[in-house]
Coordinates of C-alpha atoms and ligand atoms in Angstrom, one line a residue:
X1 CA -81.1 -48.3 12.7
X2 CA -79.9 -50.0 16.0
X3 CA -83.1 -50.3 18.3
X4 CA -80.9 -50.2 21.3
X5 CA -80.8 -46.3 22.7
X6 CA -79.1 -44.1 24.8
X7 CA -81.1 -42.7 27.3
X8 CA -79.3 -38.7 26.4
X9 CA -81.6 -36.9 23.7
X10 CA -79.3 -35.8 21.1
X11 CA -79.1 -32.0 21.4
X12 CA -81.0 -31.5 17.4
X13 CA -83.3 -33.7 18.9
X14 CA -83.6 -31.7 22.0
X15 CA -84.3 -28.0 20.3
X16 CA -86.4 -29.4 18.1
X17 CA -88.4 -30.7 20.4
X18 CA -88.3 -27.2 22.6
X19 CA -89.2 -25.4 19.3
X20 CA -92.4 -27.4 18.3
X21 CA -94.5 -25.7 20.9
X22 CA -97.8 -27.0 22.7
X23 CA -99.1 -28.8 20.2
X24 CA -96.5 -30.6 19.9
X25 CA -96.2 -31.3 23.9
X26 CA -100.4 -32.1 24.0
X27 CA -99.8 -34.7 21.2
X28 CA -96.9 -36.4 22.7
X29 CA -98.6 -36.7 26.0
X30 CA -101.6 -38.1 23.9
X31 CA -99.1 -41.0 22.9
X32 CA -96.5 -41.2 25.3
X33 CA -92.8 -43.2 25.1
X34 CA -93.4 -47.5 24.4
X35 CA -91.3 -49.6 25.7
X36 CA -87.5 -49.6 24.1
X37 CA -84.5 -50.8 25.9
X38 CA -81.7 -48.3 26.8
X39 CA -77.8 -48.2 27.3
X40 CA -75.9 -45.9 29.3
X41 CA -72.2 -47.0 30.6
X42 CA -72.7 -50.7 28.8
X43 CA -75.9 -51.1 31.7
X44 CA -79.4 -51.4 30.2
X45 CA -82.8 -50.7 31.6
X46 CA -86.3 -51.3 30.2
X47 CA -88.3 -48.6 29.6
X48 CA -91.8 -48.9 30.4
X49 CA -93.9 -45.6 30.4
X50 CA -91.3 -43.6 30.6
X51 CA -89.1 -45.3 33.6
X52 CA -87.0 -48.4 34.0
X53 CA -89.2 -51.5 34.6
X54 CA -87.8 -54.7 36.4
X55 CA -89.6 -57.7 35.1
X56 CA -90.7 -60.1 37.3
X57 CA -92.6 -62.5 35.3
X58 CA -93.5 -66.1 34.7
X59 CA -94.0 -68.0 31.3
X60 CA -97.1 -70.2 30.5
X61 CA -96.8 -73.4 29.6
X62 CA -96.5 -74.2 25.7
X63 CA -100.0 -75.1 25.2
X64 CA -101.9 -72.5 27.5
X65 CA -102.4 -70.2 24.2
X66 CA -106.0 -70.5 24.1
X67 CA -108.6 -68.3 25.9
X68 CA -110.2 -71.2 27.6
X69 CA -106.6 -72.2 29.3
X70 CA -105.9 -68.9 30.7
X71 CA -107.5 -69.3 34.1
X72 CA -104.8 -71.4 35.0
X73 CA -102.3 -69.0 33.7
X74 CA -104.0 -65.9 35.3
X75 CA -104.2 -67.8 39.0
X76 CA -100.7 -69.4 39.1
X77 CA -99.6 -65.9 37.9
X78 CA -101.3 -64.3 40.7
X79 CA -99.5 -66.5 43.1
X80 CA -96.4 -66.2 42.1
X81 CA -96.9 -62.3 42.6
X82 CA -95.7 -61.6 39.5
X83 CA -95.8 -58.4 37.0
X84 CA -95.6 -60.0 33.5
X85 CA -96.0 -62.8 31.7
X86 CA -94.6 -64.3 28.9
X87 CA -96.7 -66.5 26.8
X88 CA -96.8 -67.8 23.5
X89 CA -98.6 -66.5 20.2
X90 CA -98.3 -69.5 17.6
X91 CA -98.5 -68.8 13.7
X92 CA -101.0 -72.2 13.7
X93 CA -103.6 -69.9 16.2
X94 CA -103.3 -67.0 13.6
X95 CA -103.3 -68.0 10.3
X96 CA -105.0 -71.3 10.5
X97 CA -105.7 -70.8 6.4
X98 CA -102.9 -68.9 4.5
X99 CA -104.3 -65.4 4.7
X100 CA -107.0 -65.2 6.9
X101 CA -106.1 -64.4 10.5
X102 CA -107.2 -64.8 14.2
X103 CA -106.9 -62.6 16.4
X104 CA -109.4 -63.6 18.9
X105 CA -106.9 -65.5 21.4
X106 CA -104.8 -61.8 21.2
X107 CA -107.8 -59.5 21.8
X108 CA -108.5 -62.0 25.0
X109 CA -105.0 -61.9 26.2
X110 CA -104.7 -58.7 26.6
X111 CA -108.0 -57.7 28.2
X112 CA -107.3 -60.3 30.6
X113 CA -103.8 -59.5 31.5
X114 CA -105.1 -55.9 32.2
X115 CA -107.2 -56.8 34.5
X116 CA -105.0 -59.2 36.4
X117 CA -102.6 -55.6 36.2
X118 CA -100.3 -57.7 34.5
X119 CA -97.7 -57.0 31.7
X120 CA -97.5 -59.0 28.7
X121 CA -94.2 -60.3 26.8
X122 CA -95.1 -62.6 23.9
X123 CA -93.0 -65.8 22.4
X124 CA -93.8 -65.6 18.6
X125 CA -94.1 -69.7 18.3
X126 CA -93.4 -69.5 14.3
X127 CA -90.9 -71.1 11.4
X128 CA -88.8 -72.0 14.8
X129 CA -89.7 -72.7 18.3
X130 CA -87.0 -75.4 20.0
X131 CA -86.1 -75.1 16.7
X132 CA -88.6 -77.3 14.8
X133 CA -91.4 -76.5 13.1
X134 CA -94.7 -76.9 14.9
X135 CA -96.0 -74.0 15.5
X136 CA -96.4 -73.5 11.6
X137 CA -99.7 -73.8 10.0
X138 CA -100.5 -77.4 8.7
X139 CA -100.2 -75.5 5.5
X140 CA -96.6 -74.5 5.4
X141 CA -95.6 -77.5 7.6
X142 CA -96.9 -79.9 5.1
X143 CA -96.0 -78.6 2.3
X144 CA -92.3 -78.9 1.9
X145 CA -92.0 -78.3 -1.6
X146 CA -93.3 -74.6 -0.9
X147 CA -90.9 -74.7 2.2
X148 CA -88.1 -76.9 2.6
X149 CA -86.8 -78.0 5.4
X150 CA -82.7 -78.0 6.0
X151 CA -80.9 -80.5 3.3
X152 CA -77.3 -82.6 4.8
X153 CA -74.8 -83.1 2.6
X154 CA -75.7 -85.8 0.7
X155 CA -78.9 -83.9 -0.1
X156 CA -81.3 -85.6 2.8
X157 CA -83.6 -83.7 4.5
X158 CA -83.9 -82.5 8.3
X159 CA -86.6 -82.3 10.5
X160 CA -85.8 -78.0 10.8
X161 CA -87.4 -75.8 8.2
X162 CA -84.6 -73.6 5.9
X163 CA -83.3 -70.3 7.1
X164 CA -83.0 -70.1 2.9
X165 CA -86.5 -71.0 2.5
X166 CA -87.4 -68.1 1.1
X167 CA -91.4 -68.7 0.7
X168 CA -91.3 -69.4 4.4
X169 CA -89.2 -66.5 5.5
X170 CA -91.9 -63.8 3.4
X171 CA -94.9 -66.1 4.7
X172 CA -93.5 -66.0 8.0
X173 CA -93.2 -62.4 7.9
X174 CA -96.0 -61.5 6.8
X175 CA -98.1 -63.0 9.9
X176 CA -95.7 -61.7 12.0
X177 CA -96.1 -58.1 10.2
X178 CA -100.3 -58.9 10.5
X179 CA -99.6 -59.9 14.7
X180 CA -98.0 -56.2 14.8
X181 CA -100.0 -53.7 13.2
X182 CA -103.5 -55.6 15.4
X183 CA -101.6 -55.0 18.6
X184 CA -100.5 -51.8 17.3
X185 CA -104.2 -51.2 16.8
X186 CA -105.1 -52.4 20.1
X187 CA -102.3 -52.0 22.6
X188 CA -100.4 -49.0 21.8
X189 CA -102.6 -46.9 23.8
X190 CA -102.0 -49.0 27.3
X191 CA -98.7 -50.9 26.6
X192 CA -100.1 -54.1 28.1
X193 CA -97.6 -55.9 25.7
X194 CA -93.4 -54.6 26.5
X195 CA -91.9 -56.7 24.8
X196 CA -91.7 -59.5 22.0
X197 CA -89.8 -62.4 21.7
X198 CA -89.0 -64.1 17.7
X199 CA -88.9 -67.6 17.1
X200 CA -88.7 -69.7 20.1
X201 CA -85.1 -71.5 20.5
X202 CA -84.2 -71.6 16.9
X203 CA -81.0 -73.9 16.1
X204 CA -80.5 -77.0 14.6
X205 CA -79.9 -80.0 16.2
X206 CA -77.6 -83.0 14.4
X207 CA -77.0 -80.8 11.4
X208 CA -74.4 -77.9 11.6
X209 CA -76.4 -75.8 8.3
X210 CA -77.9 -76.2 5.7
X211 CA -76.6 -77.7 1.8
X212 CA -79.4 -76.6 0.2
X213 CA -78.2 -75.0 -3.2
X214 CA -78.5 -71.2 -2.2
X215 CA -76.9 -72.5 1.4
X216 CA -74.2 -74.1 -0.4
X217 CA -73.8 -70.4 -2.8
X218 CA -73.7 -68.2 0.3
X219 CA -71.2 -70.7 2.8
X220 CA -68.8 -70.4 -0.6
X221 CA -69.0 -66.9 -1.1
X222 CA -67.4 -63.8 1.5
X223 CA -68.7 -63.1 5.3
X224 CA -70.4 -60.3 5.1
X225 CA -68.1 -57.4 6.6
X226 CA -70.8 -56.7 9.5
X227 CA -70.3 -60.5 10.6
X228 CA -65.9 -59.4 10.4
X229 CA -66.3 -56.7 12.7
X230 CA -68.3 -58.1 15.5
X231 CA -67.5 -61.8 16.1
X232 CA -63.7 -63.0 16.1
X233 CA -62.6 -66.3 14.8
X234 CA -61.2 -68.4 18.1
X235 CA -58.8 -69.7 16.4
X236 CA -56.9 -67.1 13.9
X237 CA -57.6 -67.4 10.0
X238 CA -57.7 -65.3 7.0
X239 CA -58.7 -61.9 7.7
X240 CA -61.7 -61.7 5.0
X241 CA -63.1 -64.3 2.5
X242 CA -65.0 -68.1 2.9
X243 CA -66.6 -68.5 5.9
X244 CA -63.8 -71.1 6.0
X245 CA -60.9 -69.2 4.9
X246 CA -61.7 -66.8 8.1
X247 CA -64.0 -69.1 10.6
X248 CA -62.0 -72.8 9.8
X249 CA -63.7 -75.3 12.0
X250 CA -66.3 -72.8 13.3
X251 CA -67.4 -72.3 9.6
X252 CA -70.5 -74.3 9.5
X253 CA -72.1 -73.0 12.7
X254 CA -71.2 -69.8 12.2
X255 CA -72.5 -69.7 8.4
X256 CA -75.7 -71.1 10.0
X257 CA -75.8 -68.3 12.6
X258 CA -76.0 -66.1 10.4
X259 CA -78.6 -67.6 8.0
X260 CA -80.9 -68.0 11.0
X261 CA -79.7 -64.2 12.2
X262 CA -80.2 -63.0 9.4
X263 CA -84.2 -64.5 8.5
X264 CA -85.0 -63.4 12.0
X265 CA -84.4 -59.4 11.3
X266 CA -86.1 -59.9 8.5
X267 CA -89.4 -60.5 10.6
X268 CA -88.4 -57.8 12.8
X269 CA -87.3 -55.1 11.0
X270 CA -91.0 -55.4 9.9
X271 CA -93.1 -56.3 12.6
X272 CA -91.1 -52.8 14.5
X273 CA -91.6 -50.8 11.1
X274 CA -95.5 -51.4 12.0
X275 CA -95.0 -51.6 15.7
X276 CA -91.5 -50.4 17.1
X277 CA -91.6 -53.0 20.4
X278 CA -88.6 -54.0 22.0
X279 CA -87.2 -57.3 20.6
X280 CA -85.4 -60.6 21.8
X281 CA -84.2 -63.9 21.3
X282 CA -84.0 -67.3 23.5
X283 CA -81.2 -69.7 23.5
X284 CA -81.5 -73.4 24.6
X285 CA -77.5 -73.1 26.2
X286 CA -74.8 -74.9 25.1
X287 CA -72.8 -75.6 28.1
X288 CA -70.2 -72.6 29.5
X289 CA -67.2 -74.5 29.5
X290 CA -63.6 -73.4 29.1
X291 CA -63.3 -70.9 26.7
X292 CA -62.5 -70.6 24.0
X293 CA -65.3 -72.5 23.3
X294 CA -64.6 -75.9 20.4
X295 CA -66.4 -76.4 17.5
X296 CA -69.6 -77.6 17.4
X297 CA -69.6 -81.3 17.4
X298 CA -73.8 -82.2 17.7
X299 CA -73.7 -80.9 21.1
X300 CA -75.8 -78.1 21.2
X301 CA -78.6 -76.7 18.5
X302 CA -76.2 -74.8 15.6
X303 CA -77.4 -71.3 14.7
X304 CA -79.2 -70.4 17.8
X305 CA -77.6 -67.7 19.9
X306 CA -75.3 -69.3 22.2
X307 CA -73.2 -67.2 24.1
X308 CA -70.3 -67.4 21.3
X309 CA -71.5 -66.4 18.7
X310 CA -73.4 -63.8 20.1
X311 CA -71.3 -61.0 17.6
X312 CA -73.1 -62.7 15.0
X313 CA -76.4 -62.0 15.9
X314 CA -75.4 -58.1 16.6
X315 CA -74.3 -57.7 13.4
X316 CA -77.0 -59.7 11.3
X317 CA -79.6 -58.9 13.9
X318 CA -79.4 -55.3 14.9
X319 CA -83.8 -55.4 15.1
X320 CA -83.1 -57.5 18.4
X321 CA -82.2 -55.9 21.3
X322 CA -81.2 -58.9 23.4
X323 CA -80.2 -62.9 23.7
X324 CA -81.3 -64.5 26.4
X325 CA -80.2 -67.2 28.2
X326 CA -83.0 -69.8 28.9
X327 CA -81.5 -71.4 32.2
X328 CA -82.4 -75.0 32.5
X329 CA -78.5 -76.3 33.6
X330 CA -79.5 -76.0 37.9
X331 CA -75.4 -76.1 38.7
X332 CA -74.5 -73.1 40.7
X333 CA -71.3 -72.5 37.9
X334 CA -73.0 -73.1 35.5
X335 CA -75.7 -70.8 35.9
X336 CA -73.0 -68.0 37.3
X337 CA -71.1 -68.7 33.9
X338 CA -74.2 -68.1 32.1
X339 CA -75.0 -64.8 33.1
X340 CA -71.5 -63.5 33.0
X341 CA -71.4 -64.6 29.7
X342 CA -74.9 -63.1 28.1
X343 CA -74.4 -60.0 30.3
X344 CA -72.4 -57.5 27.9
X345 CA -72.3 -54.5 27.0
X346 CA -73.6 -55.2 23.6
X347 CA -76.5 -57.0 25.2
X348 CA -78.9 -56.7 27.7
X349 CA -79.2 -59.4 30.3
X350 CA -82.5 -60.6 30.5
X351 CA -83.1 -64.6 31.1
X352 CA -86.5 -65.9 29.3
X353 CA -86.7 -68.8 30.9
X354 CA -85.5 -70.7 34.0
X355 CA -86.9 -74.3 36.0
X356 CA -89.5 -73.7 38.0
X357 CA -88.1 -76.0 40.4
X358 CA -87.6 -74.7 44.0
X359 CA -83.9 -74.7 43.5
X360 CA -83.5 -72.0 41.1
X361 CA -85.5 -69.5 43.2
X362 CA -82.6 -68.6 44.8
X363 CA -81.2 -67.7 41.0
X364 CA -83.8 -64.3 41.1
X365 CA -81.6 -62.5 43.3
X366 CA -78.1 -63.1 41.7
X367 CA -79.4 -62.5 38.0
X368 CA -81.6 -59.2 39.0
X369 CA -78.3 -58.3 41.5
X370 CA -76.3 -58.3 38.3
X371 CA -78.7 -55.5 36.7
X372 CA -80.7 -57.6 34.5
X373 CA -84.3 -56.7 32.9
X374 CA -85.5 -59.6 34.9
X375 CA -86.4 -63.1 35.1
X376 CA -89.1 -66.0 34.5
X377 CA -89.1 -68.9 35.9
X378 CA -91.0 -71.3 32.6
X379 CA -94.3 -73.3 33.5
X380 CA -95.8 -70.8 35.6
X381 CA -99.2 -72.2 35.4
X382 CA -101.4 -74.6 37.1
X383 CA -102.1 -76.8 34.0
X384 CA -102.3 -80.0 34.9
X385 CA -98.5 -80.7 33.3
X386 CA -95.2 -80.9 35.3
X387 CA -91.9 -80.7 32.7
X388 CA -90.0 -82.4 35.5
X389 CA -86.4 -82.9 35.2
X390 CA -85.9 -79.4 33.8
X391 CA -88.1 -78.0 36.3
X392 CA -90.6 -79.3 39.6
X393 CA -92.8 -81.8 40.1
X394 CA -95.4 -80.1 41.5
X395 CA -97.7 -78.6 39.4
X396 CA -99.8 -76.7 42.2
X397 CA -99.1 -73.9 44.6
X398 CA -96.1 -75.7 45.5
X399 CA -94.2 -74.9 42.4
X400 CA -95.4 -71.4 42.5
X401 CA -94.3 -70.7 45.9
X402 CA -90.9 -70.3 46.0
X403 CA -90.9 -67.7 43.5
X404 CA -93.8 -65.5 44.6
X405 CA -92.1 -65.5 48.1
X406 CA -88.9 -63.4 46.3
X407 CA -91.1 -61.1 43.9
X408 CA -93.6 -60.5 46.4
X409 CA -89.6 -58.9 48.6
X410 CA -89.0 -57.4 45.5
X411 CA -92.2 -56.4 43.7
X412 CA -93.2 -53.1 45.5
X413 CA -89.8 -51.9 44.8
X414 CA -88.9 -52.6 41.2
X415 CA -89.6 -49.3 39.8
X416 CA -86.4 -48.3 42.2
X417 CA -84.5 -51.6 42.2
X418 CA -84.7 -51.4 38.2
X419 CA -83.7 -47.7 38.4
X420 CA -80.6 -48.8 40.8
X421 CA -79.8 -51.7 38.4
X422 CA -79.5 -48.9 35.6
X423 CA -77.2 -46.7 37.6
X424 CA -75.0 -49.3 38.5
X425 CA -76.0 -49.9 42.2
X426 CA -77.3 -53.3 42.6
X427 CA -75.2 -57.1 43.4
X428 CA -76.5 -60.4 44.3
X429 CA -75.3 -63.6 45.0
X430 CA -77.1 -66.9 45.1
X431 CA -75.6 -70.1 47.6
X432 CA -73.4 -72.1 45.5
X433 CA -73.8 -75.8 45.0
X434 CA -70.7 -75.9 47.3
X435 CA -72.4 -73.7 50.5
X436 CA -69.3 -71.6 50.6
X437 CA -69.1 -68.2 51.7
X438 CA -69.2 -65.6 48.8
X439 CA -68.0 -61.7 48.9
X440 CA -69.9 -59.0 47.1
X441 CA -67.4 -55.9 47.0
X442 CA -69.4 -52.3 47.1
X443 CA -68.1 -48.9 46.9
X444 CA -66.5 -48.7 50.2
X445 CA -67.8 -51.9 51.5
X446 CA -68.0 -55.4 51.3
X447 CA -70.0 -58.3 52.4
X448 CA -69.7 -61.4 53.0
X449 CA -72.2 -63.8 52.7
X450 CA -72.6 -67.1 54.6
X451 CA -74.7 -69.8 54.4
X452 CA -77.1 -72.7 56.7
X453 CA -75.8 -70.4 59.3
X454 CA -78.1 -70.1 62.6
X455 CA -79.4 -67.3 63.7
X456 CA -78.2 -66.4 66.8
X457 CA -74.1 -67.2 67.4
X458 CA -71.3 -68.3 65.9
X459 CA -70.5 -71.9 64.9
X460 CA -67.7 -72.3 67.3
X461 CA -70.7 -71.9 69.4
X462 CA -72.3 -75.6 68.8
X463 CA -71.8 -78.3 70.1
X464 CA -72.3 -80.8 67.2
X465 CA -70.1 -78.9 64.6
X466 CA -72.2 -80.8 62.1
X467 CA -75.3 -79.2 63.1
X468 CA -76.7 -77.0 60.5
X469 CA -80.0 -74.4 60.5
X470 CA -83.0 -76.5 59.3
X471 CA -84.8 -76.0 56.3
X472 CA -81.2 -75.6 54.8
X473 CA -81.1 -79.1 52.9
X474 CA -79.8 -78.0 50.1
X475 CA -79.0 -74.9 48.4
X476 CA -81.4 -71.8 48.4
X477 CA -80.0 -69.1 49.7
X478 CA -79.6 -65.5 47.9
X479 CA -79.4 -61.8 48.7
X480 CA -79.2 -58.6 46.6
X481 CA -77.9 -56.2 47.2
X482 CA -78.3 -51.8 46.3
X483 CA -76.3 -49.3 47.4
X484 CA -78.8 -46.6 48.2
X485 CA -76.3 -44.4 49.4
X486 CA -72.2 -44.1 50.4
X487 CA -73.4 -46.1 53.3
X488 CA -76.3 -46.9 52.6
X489 CA -77.8 -50.1 51.4
X490 CA -80.9 -51.8 50.7
X491 CA -81.0 -55.3 50.7
X492 CA -83.2 -58.3 50.1
X493 CA -82.8 -62.3 50.7
X494 CA -83.8 -65.1 52.5
X495 CA -81.6 -67.9 54.4
X496 CA -78.1 -66.5 54.3
X497 CA -76.1 -64.0 56.7
X498 CA -74.3 -60.8 56.0
X499 CA -71.3 -59.2 57.3
X500 CA -70.9 -56.0 56.2
X501 CA -66.8 -54.2 56.2
X502 CA -65.3 -51.4 54.9
X503 CA -63.1 -51.1 52.1
X504 CA -62.4 -48.3 50.2
X505 CA -62.0 -45.3 52.0
X506 CA -63.0 -47.0 55.1
X507 CA -60.9 -50.1 55.0
X508 CA -59.2 -50.5 58.7
X509 CA -61.9 -48.2 59.9
X510 CA -64.4 -49.9 62.9
X511 CA -67.4 -49.9 61.5
X512 CA -71.3 -50.6 62.3
X513 CA -74.3 -51.1 61.7
X514 CA -76.1 -47.3 62.6
X515 CA -79.1 -48.8 62.1
X516 CA -81.4 -51.6 59.7
X517 CA -84.8 -50.9 59.2
X518 CA -86.8 -54.3 58.3
X519 CA -90.2 -53.0 55.9
X520 CA -91.0 -53.0 52.4
X521 CA -92.1 -50.0 50.0
X522 CA -95.5 -49.0 49.9
X523 CA -97.3 -47.9 46.6
X524 CA -95.6 -44.5 46.2
X525 CA -92.0 -46.2 46.4
X526 CA -91.8 -45.0 50.3
X527 CA -90.6 -46.8 53.0
X528 CA -92.3 -48.4 55.7
X529 CA -90.6 -49.4 58.8
X530 CA -92.0 -52.3 60.7
X531 CA -89.2 -52.8 63.1
X532 CA -85.9 -51.5 64.0
X533 CA -83.6 -54.3 64.6
X534 CA -80.8 -54.4 67.2
X535 CA -79.3 -56.4 69.4
X536 CA -79.4 -60.1 68.6
X537 CA -80.9 -58.9 65.8
X538 CA -77.5 -57.7 64.7
X539 CA -75.0 -58.9 66.5
X540 CA -74.1 -61.7 64.0
X541 CA -74.5 -59.8 61.2
X542 CA -77.6 -59.8 59.2
X543 CA -79.6 -62.7 59.3
X544 CA -82.2 -63.5 56.3
X545 CA -85.0 -65.5 57.2
X546 CA -86.7 -68.5 55.3
X547 CA -89.0 -65.7 54.4
X548 CA -87.5 -62.9 52.2
X549 CA -86.7 -59.6 53.8
X550 CA -86.6 -56.6 53.0
X551 CA -83.7 -54.2 55.3
X552 CA -82.5 -50.6 54.3
X553 CA -79.4 -50.5 56.5
X554 CA -77.1 -47.7 57.4
X555 CA -73.2 -48.7 58.1
X556 CA -71.3 -46.2 59.8
X557 CA -67.4 -45.9 60.9
X558 CA -65.8 -44.8 64.1
X559 CA -62.6 -43.6 65.4
X560 CA -60.3 -46.5 66.6
Ligands
LIG601 C1 -87.4 -74.4 26.1 C2 -88.5 -73.9 25.6 O1 -88.1 -72.6 24.7 C3 -89.8 -73.5 26.4 O2 -90.8 -73.8 25.1 C4 -89.9 -75.0 26.5 O3 -90.1 -76.0 26.0 C5 -89.1 -75.8 27.7 N1 -87.7 -75.5 26.6 C6 -89.5 -77.0 28.2 O4 -90.6 -77.3 29.1

């Protein structure tokens, strides 16, 4: 089964539904749709309660998955204006003794999330967490005979558990299934939990693949047909045959990727069989350098769903909806290249983690403008812990506020935004490290977005040409557009100047702003105007201030 489904129901199903009568309709109303990811024309939406949902999330710190730690999480999530919390559920906490499950934390988490009006994305910390076994129960992590670690070519064990450990897979799967069954019991009616991440940043550092006997035998065997169909060799080898024959220098990494993906598939498929929520994997990035990516050289975690092997995950783990990038590379060029490589017709874009330093907040516009399902800065939690230099130094409101301001602007229009994104109407940019203007091509219109401008006047009016608007010392501008009609746009952004000009059918025609309203959407999705921008506020383009601002813009052309 491919979990990613299209919105269009097959005709036979529609007829069957129609014939089923009032009883079936009543039953369907009583058990509304579970969250699911749908695809249409290569774009994706996360359907929650029957409509596209935009995930404006924050991820809690790794150790905040305990009831007494939660108040500091809820407080930060509130300031972040998030609608979803991503938080771990670890194997060690639900099954501290083999076969004895304790779901008290999960019960508290789900109840308190509801009280805080938040949805949840659960992160299953099992066999692999940042590649290591730290979150497995003691009875797993200390018993290498039953739960073997990977072996190198000399037979020396690695820190990382082997994807060929059949007892490890069986035990992880059993715990995961128990969790999903419990979740169905406590949450199927309300669907507070909307997605589940299976394992966390899988792969292995320092060792390309397992050399245990079972792994050696599989490595010498043929590449499965499904992998051949989805993953091309970067350098042409044999069309079929052993991993080395087909993939040459890439064989070790590709084989390990397949082994881990297959392991995850078994867990995800079993979990979905009891409670069918969307599931995904996250990825510790490899540098998005020039293509084709060179073979593994100890420079990233082999076996993880890096951008170069998404095809293997698609082939081996069809119950995983998507692989998402964890973005901790702050450079704008790398962020852009990473988003491009993970957003594919067969892979919905969702950023399950991103640094929480202020400079990352601008990327929310780029990510949501690209039509992502959502985004989650990491460490949105008032625990006294800073993961600087990956994230912010501050652990208080100063850390949360840059994201809270952006989410506050998107929040009221999250549902329509997700719908517009699914229809391919949205675009977004984040200020680049080079601070240079960028253009956004839309239907009949092109936007030029520039940065570091004063709100009034042009740069040539300045006596000191090196003078820049205050608050722009480091890149922090961003804007996202939704084209809601042929000449109509909703814009949300900060620290940018936007000018629009006609293209396509409007090319060469003089144009102007017909109406520019600043305002927001109310709880029913109705636009509420605060003021109409005109005169100074539109004479030099649309100059969005440091506080994220939402505009409803209508453009027009006139005869020259
Ligand atoms: C990525 C991991 O997925 C997270 O669990 C966490 O360890 C962050 N890195 C760094 O704090």
